[in-house]
Backbone as numpy.savetxt, mean C-alpha at the origin, in Angstrom:
# Nx Ny Nz CAx CAy CAz Cx Cy Cz
-20.56 28.92 -35.43 -19.47 27.83 -35.22 -18.46 28.34 -34.26
-18.28 29.60 -34.09 -17.29 30.18 -33.14 -17.89 29.63 -31.52
-19.24 29.71 -31.38 -19.74 29.19 -30.24 -19.35 27.87 -29.80
-19.34 27.11 -31.06 -19.17 25.36 -30.92 -17.76 25.20 -30.34
-16.82 25.97 -31.12 -15.51 25.89 -30.85 -15.24 26.22 -29.31
-15.78 27.42 -28.88 -15.64 27.78 -27.40 -16.20 26.69 -26.52
-17.26 26.05 -26.92 -18.02 25.25 -25.88 -17.02 23.90 -25.99
-16.39 23.41 -27.01 -15.48 22.40 -27.16 -14.07 22.51 -26.15
-13.83 23.86 -26.41 -12.78 24.15 -25.52 -12.84 24.08 -24.30
-14.20 24.50 -23.67 -14.76 24.57 -22.36 -14.68 23.24 -21.70
-15.20 22.27 -22.57 -15.28 21.00 -22.32 -14.13 20.34 -22.20
-13.13 20.56 -23.16 -11.91 19.84 -22.85 -10.96 20.25 -21.71
-11.41 21.64 -21.23 -10.58 22.17 -20.04 -11.11 21.43 -18.75
-12.25 21.34 -18.72 -13.16 20.46 -17.65 -12.59 19.23 -17.60
-12.68 18.41 -18.71 -12.22 17.23 -18.58 -10.60 17.06 -18.08
-9.68 17.88 -18.69 -8.42 17.73 -18.24 -8.35 18.04 -16.84
-9.12 19.02 -16.57 -9.13 19.54 -15.02 -9.55 18.18 -14.27
-10.57 17.57 -14.55 -11.26 16.64 -13.78 -10.35 15.38 -13.81
-9.50 15.05 -14.68 -8.56 13.88 -14.62 -7.50 14.24 -13.67
-6.89 15.42 -13.55 -5.98 15.76 -12.67 -6.57 15.63 -11.07
-7.83 15.94 -10.99 -8.45 15.91 -9.58 -8.49 14.45 -9.24
-8.55 13.45 -10.36 -8.86 12.12 -10.02 -7.64 11.35 -9.79
-6.48 12.14 -9.66 -5.13 11.31 -9.20 -5.21 10.62 -7.99
-4.53 9.46 -7.88 -5.06 8.46 -7.00 -3.77 8.97 -5.72
-3.67 8.51 -4.37 -2.73 8.85 -3.32 -1.36 8.34 -4.00
-1.36 7.03 -4.62 -0.10 6.41 -5.05 0.47 7.44 -6.13
-0.43 7.81 -7.00 0.22 8.84 -8.06 0.75 10.20 -7.53
-0.01 10.61 -6.52 0.42 11.92 -5.90 1.65 11.76 -5.13
1.81 10.65 -4.55 3.13 10.21 -3.77 4.13 10.26 -4.66
4.19 9.38 -5.78 5.07 9.31 -6.71 5.43 10.64 -7.48
4.20 11.52 -7.68 4.61 12.79 -8.16 5.33 13.75 -7.30
5.20 13.35 -6.01 5.93 14.26 -5.06 7.41 13.67 -4.58
7.99 12.55 -5.34 9.23 12.26 -5.24 9.40 10.89 -4.42
8.24 10.18 -4.09 8.33 9.02 -3.37 9.10 7.97 -4.12
9.78 6.96 -3.39 10.50 5.96 -4.28 9.84 4.62 -4.15
9.56 3.91 -5.38 8.71 2.72 -5.34 9.80 1.53 -4.87
9.73 0.71 -3.89 10.54 -0.13 -3.41 10.48 -1.29 -4.40
11.68 -1.94 -4.69 12.02 -3.10 -5.36 11.72 -4.39 -4.57
11.45 -5.45 -5.15 11.28 -6.67 -4.33 12.00 -7.17 -3.31
13.33 -6.93 -3.59 14.45 -7.23 -2.57 14.67 -6.28 -1.45
14.34 -5.03 -1.75 14.10 -4.06 -0.55 12.74 -4.37 0.13
11.61 -4.76 -0.44 10.36 -5.16 0.61 10.74 -6.18 1.27
11.48 -7.33 0.79 11.81 -8.58 1.47 12.77 -8.31 2.58
13.72 -7.31 2.51 14.63 -6.98 3.37 13.86 -6.17 4.63
12.88 -5.55 4.35 12.26 -4.88 5.49 11.04 -5.74 6.16
10.60 -6.71 5.42 9.56 -7.44 6.00 9.81 -8.78 6.70
10.64 -9.57 5.82 10.87 -10.98 6.20 11.80 -11.14 7.26
11.06 -11.85 8.44 11.79 -12.00 9.67 11.81 -10.98 10.52
10.73 -9.88 10.27 10.57 -8.82 11.13 8.99 -8.62 11.53
9.03 -8.13 12.74 7.54 -7.77 13.18 7.65 -6.19 12.84
6.44 -5.95 12.37 6.28 -4.50 11.74 5.19 -3.90 12.23
5.28 -2.49 12.99 4.28 -2.02 13.43 3.65 -0.92 12.30
2.42 -0.98 12.16 1.91 -0.21 11.04 0.51 0.41 11.61
0.07 1.51 10.76 -1.01 2.28 11.29 -1.90 2.14 9.83
-3.16 2.10 10.15 -4.18 2.33 9.11 -5.22 2.93 9.72
-5.38 4.30 9.32 -6.29 5.54 10.16 -5.87 5.29 11.38
-6.83 5.43 12.28 -6.57 5.53 13.76 -6.23 4.10 14.30
-6.13 2.95 13.78 -5.82 1.92 14.19 -4.35 1.40 14.01
-3.92 0.81 15.05 -2.31 0.20 15.21 -2.35 -1.06 15.09
-1.44 -1.63 14.15 -1.33 -3.18 13.85 0.10 -3.44 14.26
0.27 -4.90 14.49 1.70 -5.35 14.39 1.48 -6.81 13.72
2.51 -6.71 12.53 2.25 -7.90 11.69 3.66 -8.60 11.92
3.87 -10.09 11.55 5.12 -10.63 11.72 5.04 -11.48 10.42
6.04 -11.21 9.49 6.32 -11.80 8.24 7.37 -13.03 8.31
7.00 -14.26 8.55 7.63 -15.40 8.59 8.55 -15.83 7.36
9.59 -16.37 7.24 10.33 -16.70 6.06 9.65 -17.82 5.33
8.63 -18.40 5.81 7.95 -19.27 5.26 6.61 -18.81 4.64
6.56 -17.64 4.30 5.68 -16.89 3.70 4.29 -16.90 4.52
4.31 -16.84 5.79 3.24 -16.97 6.70 3.22 -15.55 7.43
2.03 -14.83 7.45 2.10 -13.58 8.00 0.89 -13.58 9.13
1.30 -13.20 10.30 0.30 -13.10 11.36 0.12 -11.75 11.88
-0.99 -11.51 12.38 -1.10 -9.85 12.64 -1.96 -9.83 14.01
-2.00 -8.71 14.60 -2.78 -8.40 15.55 -3.14 -6.77 15.73
-4.36 -6.43 16.09 -4.45 -5.04 16.56 -4.17 -4.85 17.90
-3.23 -3.67 17.85 -2.63 -3.50 19.34 -3.43 -3.36 20.44
-4.63 -2.73 20.59 -5.39 -2.82 21.57 -6.46 -3.67 21.56
-6.22 -5.02 21.03 -7.19 -6.04 21.05 -8.33 -5.95 20.05
-9.11 -6.95 20.05 -10.29 -7.01 18.86 -9.90 -7.75 17.76
-8.75 -7.92 17.21 -8.48 -8.62 16.06 -7.20 -9.37 16.28
-7.20 -10.50 15.57 -5.93 -11.22 15.36 -5.95 -12.12 14.12
-5.10 -12.46 13.51 -5.36 -13.27 12.26 -3.91 -13.72 11.65
-4.14 -14.61 10.81 -2.91 -15.23 10.09 -3.25 -15.53 8.59
-2.30 -15.64 7.74 -2.55 -15.79 6.40 -1.30 -16.19 5.89
-1.24 -15.77 4.56 0.07 -15.72 3.73 0.37 -14.61 2.93
1.56 -14.52 2.75 2.05 -13.41 1.98 2.98 -13.93 0.87
3.23 -12.93 -0.20 4.16 -13.34 -1.26 4.82 -11.82 -1.61
5.96 -11.91 -2.07 6.54 -10.66 -2.48 6.69 -11.11 -4.13
6.15 -10.18 -5.20 6.25 -10.54 -6.37 7.45 -10.22 -7.23
7.78 -10.70 -8.39 8.86 -10.25 -9.20 8.59 -8.88 -9.79
7.12 -8.42 -9.70 6.83 -7.14 -9.97 6.65 -6.01 -8.95
7.58 -6.39 -8.03 7.68 -5.32 -6.72 6.52 -5.00 -5.99
5.76 -5.90 -5.79 4.41 -5.80 -5.02 4.68 -6.87 -3.86
3.93 -6.68 -2.59 3.60 -7.44 -1.45 2.02 -7.77 -1.47
1.76 -9.21 -1.67 0.57 -9.70 -1.63 0.13 -10.37 -0.47
-0.76 -10.24 0.17 -1.34 -10.77 1.33 -2.70 -11.50 1.37
-2.90 -12.59 1.87 -4.07 -13.13 1.89 -4.41 -13.83 3.37
-5.38 -13.17 3.97 -5.65 -13.59 5.18 -6.97 -14.32 5.29
-7.44 -14.99 6.32 -8.56 -16.00 6.24 -9.73 -15.21 5.79
-9.95 -14.05 6.23 -11.27 -13.34 5.67 -11.35 -12.99 4.13
-10.07 -13.34 3.50 -9.84 -13.08 2.03 -10.34 -14.18 1.24
-10.47 -15.37 1.84 -10.89 -16.53 1.31 -10.07 -16.99 0.24
-8.80 -16.73 0.20 -7.80 -17.42 -0.87 -7.42 -16.32 -1.75
-8.11 -15.17 -1.71 -7.82 -14.02 -2.52 -6.75 -13.17 -2.09
-5.53 -13.06 -2.73 -4.62 -11.93 -2.45 -4.81 -10.77 -2.84
-4.54 -9.78 -1.92 -4.39 -8.41 -2.13 -2.91 -7.75 -2.29
-2.83 -7.15 -3.34 -1.56 -7.03 -3.69 -1.23 -5.45 -3.41
-0.08 -5.07 -2.98 0.26 -3.70 -2.65 1.45 -2.94 -2.97
1.44 -1.87 -3.65 2.82 -1.28 -3.82 3.34 -0.63 -2.70
4.67 -0.79 -2.47 5.25 -0.06 -1.27 6.17 0.83 -1.78
5.89 2.33 -1.07 6.86 3.27 -1.26 7.49 3.93 -0.25
8.80 4.17 -0.24 9.57 5.05 0.70 8.84 6.62 0.36
8.33 7.24 1.39 7.84 8.59 1.20 8.55 9.41 2.27
9.80 9.89 1.95 10.57 10.68 2.79 11.15 9.54 3.97
10.97 9.81 5.16 11.32 8.79 6.11 10.26 7.89 6.45
9.07 7.57 5.68 8.16 6.69 5.88 8.13 5.85 4.77
7.49 4.42 5.28 7.23 3.48 4.20 5.71 3.24 4.22
5.18 3.20 3.20 3.41 3.20 2.88 3.27 2.20 2.03
2.07 1.59 2.14 1.54 0.45 1.53 0.21 1.09 0.69
0.19 0.72 -0.73 -0.77 1.35 -1.62 -1.69 0.13 -2.16
-3.15 0.07 -2.21 -3.58 -1.02 -2.88 -3.85 -0.70 -4.28
-4.50 -1.68 -4.86 -4.37 -1.79 -6.48 -5.14 -0.41 -7.00
-6.04 0.08 -6.18 -6.80 1.10 -6.64 -5.90 2.64 -6.24
-4.80 2.53 -5.77 -3.72 3.49 -5.39 -4.14 4.30 -4.18
-5.12 3.68 -3.28 -5.17 4.10 -2.05 -4.31 3.78 -0.96
-3.92 4.93 -0.05 -2.88 4.21 0.88 -3.76 3.37 1.88
-3.07 2.13 2.17 -3.68 1.38 3.13 -3.03 1.35 4.56
-1.70 1.37 4.64 -1.08 1.35 5.71 0.18 2.27 5.72
0.58 2.70 6.97 1.81 3.32 6.95 2.78 2.31 7.98
4.10 1.97 7.54 4.61 1.29 8.36 5.59 2.05 9.19
5.73 1.94 10.41 6.57 2.67 11.45 7.90 1.98 11.99
7.86 0.83 11.99 9.03 0.03 12.75 9.18 -1.38 12.10
10.31 -1.68 12.11 10.90 -3.17 11.49 11.69 -3.80 12.66
11.25 -4.52 13.35 12.01 -5.20 14.44 12.29 -6.56 14.14
13.60 -7.14 14.15 13.91 -8.42 13.79 13.18 -9.24 14.96
12.57 -10.50 14.73 11.78 -11.12 15.45 11.68 -12.55 15.08
11.10 -13.44 15.75 10.53 -14.86 15.63 9.18 -15.00 15.64
8.18 -14.02 15.79 6.88 -14.08 15.86 6.24 -13.04 16.61
4.99 -13.05 16.69 4.16 -12.16 17.68 4.19 -12.76 19.01
């Protein structure tokens, strides 16, 4: 019986430790003091601005038009596209580019220190936003 209790305790420790290791990048950022931006804050940063963003080693520029049209380009060429975006009342920005075939990808936006970052629905960081320039397009 004592061995069974010890085995159950060991399994519980492994399971608790495993769940901590499964923490998403979003959860980690929030746990380290990041601020979840509200819909009005997201709108103020994006709408009417050209945003320079990185994803991994790639640098992009996106323009968020007041008519909910988003256009984007890879800064060194090789990709450009357009689609639609929406800012939800649940404090997310959702984007649908042509390749998404009408499906919107919704992201949580956090201020992490001096940085603004987007996280997908799985809690993975997708973009870091570096500059927000008032603009009328790309």
